[in-house]
């Protein structure tokens, strides 16, 4: 087996373990500044955790979809994701922050989920 084929298989195996957290939001214009500040704060903390690969915050710029903001965070593994989730919950508890209460107060609707890449 050539080095190129071996490296490709290794990369594919590594990526098949990845977990993607994809959160989609309908955010009213008036809620946008507070919501984006909280997103930036949370993503800054996530970027410091083991297993973090990358993140992106997307804003809808066209099309018929209802979700105007989407966040994606890529984790090296399910284990890294679970540890990050626990760290976020712990941080929220220390700060006495309830995301669901904030969503209700600001009129934000969310569709939250974890994803994995389909096998090629």
Tab-separated table of N, CA and C in Angstrom:
chain	number	residue	atom	x	y	z
A	1	UNK	N	0.849	-1.181	0.000
A	1	UNK	CA	0.000	0.000	0.000
A	1	UNK	C	0.890	1.238	0.000
A	2	UNK	N	0.551	2.173	-0.858
A	2	UNK	CA	1.360	3.382	-0.945
A	2	UNK	C	1.091	4.286	0.257
A	3	UNK	N	2.049	5.177	0.508
A	3	UNK	CA	1.900	6.129	1.608
A	3	UNK	C	0.691	7.032	1.398
A	4	UNK	N	0.414	7.397	0.161
A	4	UNK	CA	-0.717	8.281	-0.134
A	4	UNK	C	-2.030	7.595	0.205
A	5	UNK	N	-2.191	6.332	-0.202
A	5	UNK	CA	-3.412	5.575	0.087
A	5	UNK	C	-3.552	5.381	1.594
A	6	UNK	N	-2.478	5.038	2.264
A	6	UNK	CA	-2.509	4.822	3.711
A	6	UNK	C	-2.912	6.102	4.440
A	7	UNK	N	-2.321	7.236	4.036
A	7	UNK	CA	-2.659	8.508	4.674
A	7	UNK	C	-4.112	8.881	4.424
A	8	UNK	N	-4.618	8.603	3.220
A	8	UNK	CA	-6.025	8.892	2.909
A	8	UNK	C	-6.941	8.042	3.787
A	9	UNK	N	-6.634	6.762	3.938
A	9	UNK	CA	-7.453	5.889	4.779
A	9	UNK	C	-7.401	6.337	6.238
A	10	UNK	N	-6.235	6.734	6.699
A	10	UNK	CA	-6.088	7.215	8.072
A	10	UNK	C	-6.917	8.479	8.287
A	11	UNK	N	-6.862	9.389	7.332
A	11	UNK	CA	-7.628	10.634	7.431
A	11	UNK	C	-9.128	10.336	7.429
A	12	UNK	N	-9.590	9.446	6.557
A	12	UNK	CA	-11.007	9.098	6.496
A	12	UNK	C	-11.468	8.441	7.789
A	13	UNK	N	-10.640	7.570	8.361
A	13	UNK	CA	-10.993	6.917	9.624
A	13	UNK	C	-11.095	7.945	10.741
A	14	UNK	N	-10.155	8.882	10.763
A	14	UNK	CA	-10.166	9.936	11.777
A	14	UNK	C	-11.425	10.784	11.633
A	15	UNK	N	-11.761	11.167	10.407
A	15	UNK	CA	-12.922	12.020	10.177
A	15	UNK	C	-14.233	11.286	10.444
A	16	UNK	N	-14.252	9.967	10.300
A	16	UNK	CA	-15.489	9.225	10.552
A	16	UNK	C	-15.866	9.235	12.028
A	17	UNK	N	-14.935	9.547	12.905
A	17	UNK	CA	-15.207	9.631	14.346
A	17	UNK	C	-15.728	11.014	14.732
A	18	UNK	N	-15.617	11.978	13.865
A	18	UNK	CA	-15.962	13.359	14.174
A	18	UNK	C	-17.451	13.501	14.476
A	19	UNK	N	-17.747	14.435	15.363
A	19	UNK	CA	-19.126	14.778	15.695
A	19	UNK	C	-19.313	16.253	15.371
A	20	UNK	N	-20.427	16.549	14.750
A	20	UNK	CA	-20.747	17.918	14.360
A	20	UNK	C	-21.995	18.362	15.111
A	21	UNK	N	-21.863	19.419	15.872
A	21	UNK	CA	-23.020	19.998	16.546
A	21	UNK	C	-23.551	21.104	15.633
A	22	UNK	N	-24.776	20.933	15.173
A	22	UNK	CA	-25.395	21.898	14.274
A	22	UNK	C	-26.654	22.424	14.954
A	23	UNK	N	-26.659	23.709	15.227
A	23	UNK	CA	-27.803	24.354	15.868
A	23	UNK	C	-28.339	25.418	14.924
A	24	UNK	N	-29.650	25.360	14.671
A	24	UNK	CA	-30.301	26.304	13.764
A	24	UNK	C	-31.285	27.128	14.581
A	25	UNK	N	-31.336	28.417	14.289
A	25	UNK	CA	-32.154	29.323	15.084
A	25	UNK	C	-32.969	30.267	14.214
A	26	UNK	N	-34.185	30.546	14.671
A	26	UNK	CA	-34.986	31.651	14.161
A	26	UNK	C	-34.853	32.732	15.220
A	27	UNK	N	-34.148	33.808	14.871
A	27	UNK	CA	-33.837	34.865	15.832
A	27	UNK	C	-34.473	36.173	15.369
A	28	UNK	N	-35.408	36.713	16.146
A	28	UNK	CA	-35.970	38.021	15.796
A	28	UNK	C	-34.871	39.085	15.778
A	29	UNK	N	-35.028	40.075	14.916
A	29	UNK	CA	-34.019	41.119	14.757
A	29	UNK	C	-33.669	41.777	16.093
A	30	UNK	N	-34.664	42.052	16.933
A	30	UNK	CA	-34.412	42.729	18.212
A	30	UNK	C	-33.570	41.868	19.155
A	31	UNK	N	-33.626	40.540	18.998
A	31	UNK	CA	-32.886	39.627	19.871
A	31	UNK	C	-31.463	39.369	19.395
A	32	UNK	N	-31.178	39.756	18.173
A	32	UNK	CA	-29.905	39.430	17.536
A	32	UNK	C	-28.668	39.859	18.328
A	33	UNK	N	-28.545	41.112	18.796
A	33	UNK	CA	-27.317	41.509	19.504
A	33	UNK	C	-27.039	40.671	20.759
A	34	UNK	N	-28.038	40.468	21.588
A	34	UNK	CA	-27.833	39.683	22.811
A	34	UNK	C	-27.511	38.235	22.487
A	35	UNK	N	-28.241	37.665	21.528
A	35	UNK	CA	-28.029	36.276	21.157
A	35	UNK	C	-26.636	36.066	20.575
A	36	UNK	N	-26.218	36.932	19.650
A	36	UNK	CA	-24.887	36.778	19.051
A	36	UNK	C	-23.775	36.970	20.076
A	37	UNK	N	-23.967	37.861	21.033
A	37	UNK	CA	-22.964	38.031	22.093
A	37	UNK	C	-22.809	36.735	22.880
A	38	UNK	N	-23.919	36.084	23.189
A	38	UNK	CA	-23.866	34.816	23.939
A	38	UNK	C	-23.223	33.724	23.082
A	39	UNK	N	-23.537	33.683	21.801
A	39	UNK	CA	-22.926	32.696	20.894
A	39	UNK	C	-21.408	32.897	20.845
A	40	UNK	N	-20.974	34.137	20.679
A	40	UNK	CA	-19.525	34.408	20.601
A	40	UNK	C	-18.823	34.020	21.902
A	41	UNK	N	-19.447	34.326	23.025
A	41	UNK	CA	-18.871	33.971	24.325
A	41	UNK	C	-18.748	32.454	24.470
A	42	UNK	N	-19.796	31.749	24.111
A	42	UNK	CA	-19.786	30.285	24.222
A	42	UNK	C	-18.768	29.674	23.270
A	43	UNK	N	-18.721	30.134	22.035
A	43	UNK	CA	-17.785	29.561	21.063
A	43	UNK	C	-16.332	29.856	21.430
A	44	UNK	N	-16.088	31.000	22.042
A	44	UNK	CA	-14.725	31.294	22.500
A	44	UNK	C	-14.297	30.281	23.562
A	45	UNK	N	-15.213	29.926	24.449
A	45	UNK	CA	-14.905	28.927	25.474
A	45	UNK	C	-14.726	27.548	24.836
A	46	UNK	N	-15.599	27.183	23.903
A	46	UNK	CA	-15.498	25.877	23.241
A	46	UNK	C	-14.151	25.703	22.548
A	47	UNK	N	-13.649	26.761	21.954
A	47	UNK	CA	-12.385	26.690	21.210
A	47	UNK	C	-11.197	26.353	22.096
A	48	UNK	N	-11.342	26.497	23.403
A	48	UNK	CA	-10.250	26.180	24.329
A	48	UNK	C	-10.282	24.730	24.799
A	49	UNK	N	-11.332	23.988	24.458
A	49	UNK	CA	-11.507	22.637	24.997
A	49	UNK	C	-10.816	21.579	24.143
A	50	UNK	N	-10.357	20.502	24.782
A	50	UNK	CA	-9.730	19.404	24.037
A	50	UNK	C	-10.705	18.799	23.037
A	51	UNK	N	-10.206	18.511	21.848
A	51	UNK	CA	-11.022	17.872	20.831
A	51	UNK	C	-11.763	18.829	19.921
A	52	UNK	N	-11.706	20.125	20.221
A	52	UNK	CA	-12.321	21.123	19.349
A	52	UNK	C	-11.553	21.158	18.037
A	53	UNK	N	-12.278	21.142	16.908
A	53	UNK	CA	-11.638	21.205	15.597
A	53	UNK	C	-11.867	22.576	14.963
A	54	UNK	N	-13.129	22.968	14.848
A	54	UNK	CA	-13.445	24.267	14.250
A	54	UNK	C	-14.895	24.613	14.533
A	55	UNK	N	-15.219	25.873	14.285
A	55	UNK	CA	-16.597	26.315	14.417
A	55	UNK	C	-16.884	27.381	13.385
A	56	UNK	N	-18.155	27.590	13.152
A	56	UNK	CA	-18.588	28.637	12.240
A	56	UNK	C	-19.989	29.066	12.661
A	57	UNK	N	-20.248	30.363	12.524
A	57	UNK	CA	-21.581	30.914	12.744
A	57	UNK	C	-22.025	31.461	11.398
A	58	UNK	N	-23.171	30.983	10.931
A	58	UNK	CA	-23.660	31.343	9.609
A	58	UNK	C	-24.949	32.147	9.727
A	59	UNK	N	-25.089	33.119	8.835
A	59	UNK	CA	-26.320	33.895	8.770
A	59	UNK	C	-26.934	33.694	7.394
A	60	UNK	N	-28.228	33.435	7.370
A	60	UNK	CA	-28.918	33.219	6.100
A	60	UNK	C	-28.837	34.483	5.248
A	61	UNK	N	-28.459	34.303	3.988
A	61	UNK	CA	-28.359	35.450	3.081
A	61	UNK	C	-29.261	35.284	1.867
A	62	UNK	N	-30.051	34.211	1.851
A	62	UNK	CA	-30.972	33.988	0.751
A	62	UNK	C	-31.658	32.652	0.901
A	63	UNK	N	-32.649	32.412	0.093
A	63	UNK	CA	-33.358	31.141	0.115
A	63	UNK	C	-34.588	31.185	1.002
A	64	UNK	N	-35.413	30.152	0.878
A	64	UNK	CA	-36.701	30.145	1.576
A	64	UNK	C	-36.667	29.614	3.012
A	65	UNK	N	-35.526	29.165	3.504
A	65	UNK	CA	-35.462	28.559	4.833
A	65	UNK	C	-35.901	29.505	5.929
A	66	UNK	N	-36.376	28.937	7.034
A	66	UNK	CA	-36.858	29.763	8.141
A	66	UNK	C	-35.768	30.104	9.153
A	67	UNK	N	-34.703	29.334	9.195
A	67	UNK	CA	-33.654	29.560	10.188
A	67	UNK	C	-32.693	30.627	9.675
A	68	UNK	N	-32.531	31.715	10.428
A	68	UNK	CA	-31.682	32.800	9.947
A	68	UNK	C	-30.271	32.765	10.525
A	69	UNK	N	-30.043	31.977	11.573
A	69	UNK	CA	-28.689	31.795	12.105
A	69	UNK	C	-28.446	30.306	12.347
A	70	UNK	N	-27.239	29.861	11.992
A	70	UNK	CA	-26.852	28.464	12.176
A	70	UNK	C	-25.447	28.453	12.765
A	71	UNK	N	-25.244	27.600	13.755
A	71	UNK	CA	-23.893	27.412	14.282
A	71	UNK	C	-23.483	25.965	14.049
A	72	UNK	N	-22.199	25.771	13.790
A	72	UNK	CA	-21.645	24.439	13.613
A	72	UNK	C	-20.345	24.368	14.394
A	73	UNK	N	-20.210	23.326	15.194
A	73	UNK	CA	-18.952	23.073	15.898
A	73	UNK	C	-18.549	21.637	15.598
A	74	UNK	N	-17.316	21.461	15.161
A	74	UNK	CA	-16.792	20.139	14.839
A	74	UNK	C	-15.899	19.660	15.976
A	75	UNK	N	-16.136	18.419	16.412
A	75	UNK	CA	-15.371	17.793	17.491
A	75	UNK	C	-14.648	16.566	16.959
A	76	UNK	N	-13.474	16.288	17.501
A	76	UNK	CA	-12.668	15.138	17.056
A	76	UNK	C	-13.369	13.808	17.281
A	77	UNK	N	-14.211	13.730	18.313
A	77	UNK	CA	-14.833	12.450	18.658
A	77	UNK	C	-16.069	12.692	19.509
A	78	UNK	N	-16.857	11.636	19.657
A	78	UNK	CA	-18.026	11.701	20.537
A	78	UNK	C	-17.602	11.964	21.979
A	79	UNK	N	-16.473	11.401	22.371
A	79	UNK	CA	-15.974	11.616	23.735
A	79	UNK	C	-15.645	13.091	23.966
A	80	UNK	N	-14.974	13.705	23.005
A	80	UNK	CA	-14.639	15.130	23.122
A	80	UNK	C	-15.908	15.963	23.181
A	81	UNK	N	-16.889	15.606	22.355
A	81	UNK	CA	-18.156	16.335	22.365
A	81	UNK	C	-18.837	16.216	23.723
A	82	UNK	N	-18.906	15.013	24.273
A	82	UNK	CA	-19.569	14.809	25.562
A	82	UNK	C	-18.871	15.587	26.682
A	83	UNK	N	-17.550	15.621	26.659
A	83	UNK	CA	-16.809	16.395	27.661
A	83	UNK	C	-17.076	17.887	27.507
A	84	UNK	N	-17.166	18.342	26.263
A	84	UNK	CA	-17.464	19.751	26.019
A	84	UNK	C	-18.875	20.089	26.476
A	85	UNK	N	-19.816	19.204	26.209
A	85	UNK	CA	-21.196	19.428	26.635
A	85	UNK	C	-21.273	19.553	28.156
A	86	UNK	N	-20.568	18.687	28.852
A	86	UNK	CA	-20.539	18.762	30.319
A	86	UNK	C	-19.911	20.071	30.788
A	87	UNK	N	-18.856	20.507	30.112
A	87	UNK	CA	-18.202	21.764	30.483
A	87	UNK	C	-19.139	22.952	30.280
A	88	UNK	N	-19.900	22.937	29.196
A	88	UNK	CA	-20.854	24.025	28.935
A	88	UNK	C	-21.948	24.026	29.991
A	89	UNK	N	-22.503	22.867	30.296
A	89	UNK	CA	-23.569	22.794	31.308
A	89	UNK	C	-23.056	23.281	32.658
A	90	UNK	N	-21.847	22.888	33.011
A	90	UNK	CA	-21.247	23.321	34.274
A	90	UNK	C	-21.072	24.839	34.294
A	91	UNK	N	-20.593	25.380	33.198
A	91	UNK	CA	-20.405	26.834	33.098
A	91	UNK	C	-21.739	27.561	33.211
A	92	UNK	N	-22.742	27.054	32.514
A	92	UNK	CA	-24.071	27.665	32.596
A	92	UNK	C	-24.598	27.631	34.028
A	93	UNK	N	-24.404	26.516	34.717
A	93	UNK	CA	-24.869	26.407	36.099
A	93	UNK	C	-24.160	27.425	36.995
A	94	UNK	N	-22.843	27.550	36.834
A	94	UNK	CA	-22.092	28.526	37.633
A	94	UNK	C	-22.562	29.954	37.366
A	95	UNK	N	-22.917	30.235	36.121
A	95	UNK	CA	-23.354	31.578	35.735
A	95	UNK	C	-24.852	31.795	35.975
A	96	UNK	N	-25.538	30.710	36.394
A	96	UNK	CA	-26.997	30.748	36.547
A	96	UNK	C	-27.669	31.186	35.243
A	97	UNK	N	-27.176	30.621	34.151
A	97	UNK	CA	-27.694	30.927	32.816
A	97	UNK	C	-28.532	29.763	32.320
A	98	UNK	N	-29.760	30.049	31.897
A	98	UNK	CA	-30.665	29.040	31.354
A	98	UNK	C	-30.944	29.397	29.888
A	99	UNK	N	-30.337	28.667	28.940
A	99	UNK	CA	-30.535	28.989	27.529
A	99	UNK	C	-32.006	28.949	27.110
A	100	UNK	N	-32.752	27.969	27.628
A	100	UNK	CA	-34.161	27.847	27.246
A	100	UNK	C	-34.966	29.054	27.714
A	101	UNK	N	-34.640	29.556	28.880
A	101	UNK	CA	-35.318	30.758	29.378
A	101	UNK	C	-34.966	31.965	28.499
A	102	UNK	N	-33.705	32.059	28.089
A	102	UNK	CA	-33.303	33.151	27.203
A	102	UNK	C	-34.036	33.053	25.875
A	103	UNK	N	-34.130	31.840	25.300
A	103	UNK	CA	-34.844	31.656	24.037
A	103	UNK	C	-36.298	32.110	24.178
A	104	UNK	N	-36.947	31.715	25.266
A	104	UNK	CA	-38.347	32.088	25.486
A	104	UNK	C	-38.486	33.602	25.626
A	105	UNK	N	-37.602	34.202	26.397
A	105	UNK	CA	-37.664	35.649	26.631
A	105	UNK	C	-37.453	36.434	25.348
A	106	UNK	N	-36.550	35.959	24.488
A	106	UNK	CA	-36.209	36.682	23.262
A	106	UNK	C	-37.029	36.246	22.044
A	107	UNK	N	-37.856	35.223	22.208
A	107	UNK	CA	-38.658	34.743	21.086
A	107	UNK	C	-37.865	33.968	20.056
A	108	UNK	N	-36.837	33.266	20.504
A	108	UNK	CA	-35.971	32.483	19.614
A	108	UNK	C	-36.491	31.054	19.538
A	109	UNK	N	-36.560	30.520	18.325
A	109	UNK	CA	-36.871	29.098	18.141
A	109	UNK	C	-35.601	28.393	17.685
A	110	UNK	N	-35.409	27.170	18.183
A	110	UNK	CA	-34.158	26.457	17.893
A	110	UNK	C	-34.430	25.027	17.439
A	111	UNK	N	-33.553	24.544	16.583
A	111	UNK	CA	-33.502	23.147	16.171
A	111	UNK	C	-32.059	22.719	16.395
A	112	UNK	N	-31.827	21.879	17.403
A	112	UNK	CA	-30.479	21.528	17.837
A	112	UNK	C	-30.218	20.054	17.545
A	113	UNK	N	-29.010	19.744	17.083
A	113	UNK	CA	-28.728	18.333	16.812
A	113	UNK	C	-27.259	18.028	16.643
A	114	UNK	N	-26.946	16.750	16.816
A	114	UNK	CA	-25.597	16.232	16.624
A	114	UNK	C	-25.603	15.410	15.339
A	115	UNK	N	-24.529	15.541	14.579
A	115	UNK	CA	-24.448	14.879	13.282
A	115	UNK	C	-23.101	14.185	13.119
A	116	UNK	N	-23.083	13.185	12.238
A	116	UNK	CA	-21.849	12.514	11.851
A	116	UNK	C	-21.828	12.453	10.330
A	117	UNK	N	-20.638	12.425	9.761
A	117	UNK	CA	-20.508	12.338	8.301
A	117	UNK	C	-20.966	10.975	7.822
A	118	UNK	N	-21.637	10.958	6.682
A	118	UNK	CA	-22.004	9.690	6.056
A	118	UNK	C	-20.751	9.021	5.494
A	119	UNK	N	-20.723	7.716	5.568
A	119	UNK	CA	-19.589	6.978	4.987
A	119	UNK	C	-19.577	7.193	3.486
A	120	UNK	N	-18.372	7.314	2.925
A	120	UNK	CA	-18.282	7.537	1.467
A	120	UNK	C	-18.415	6.263	0.693
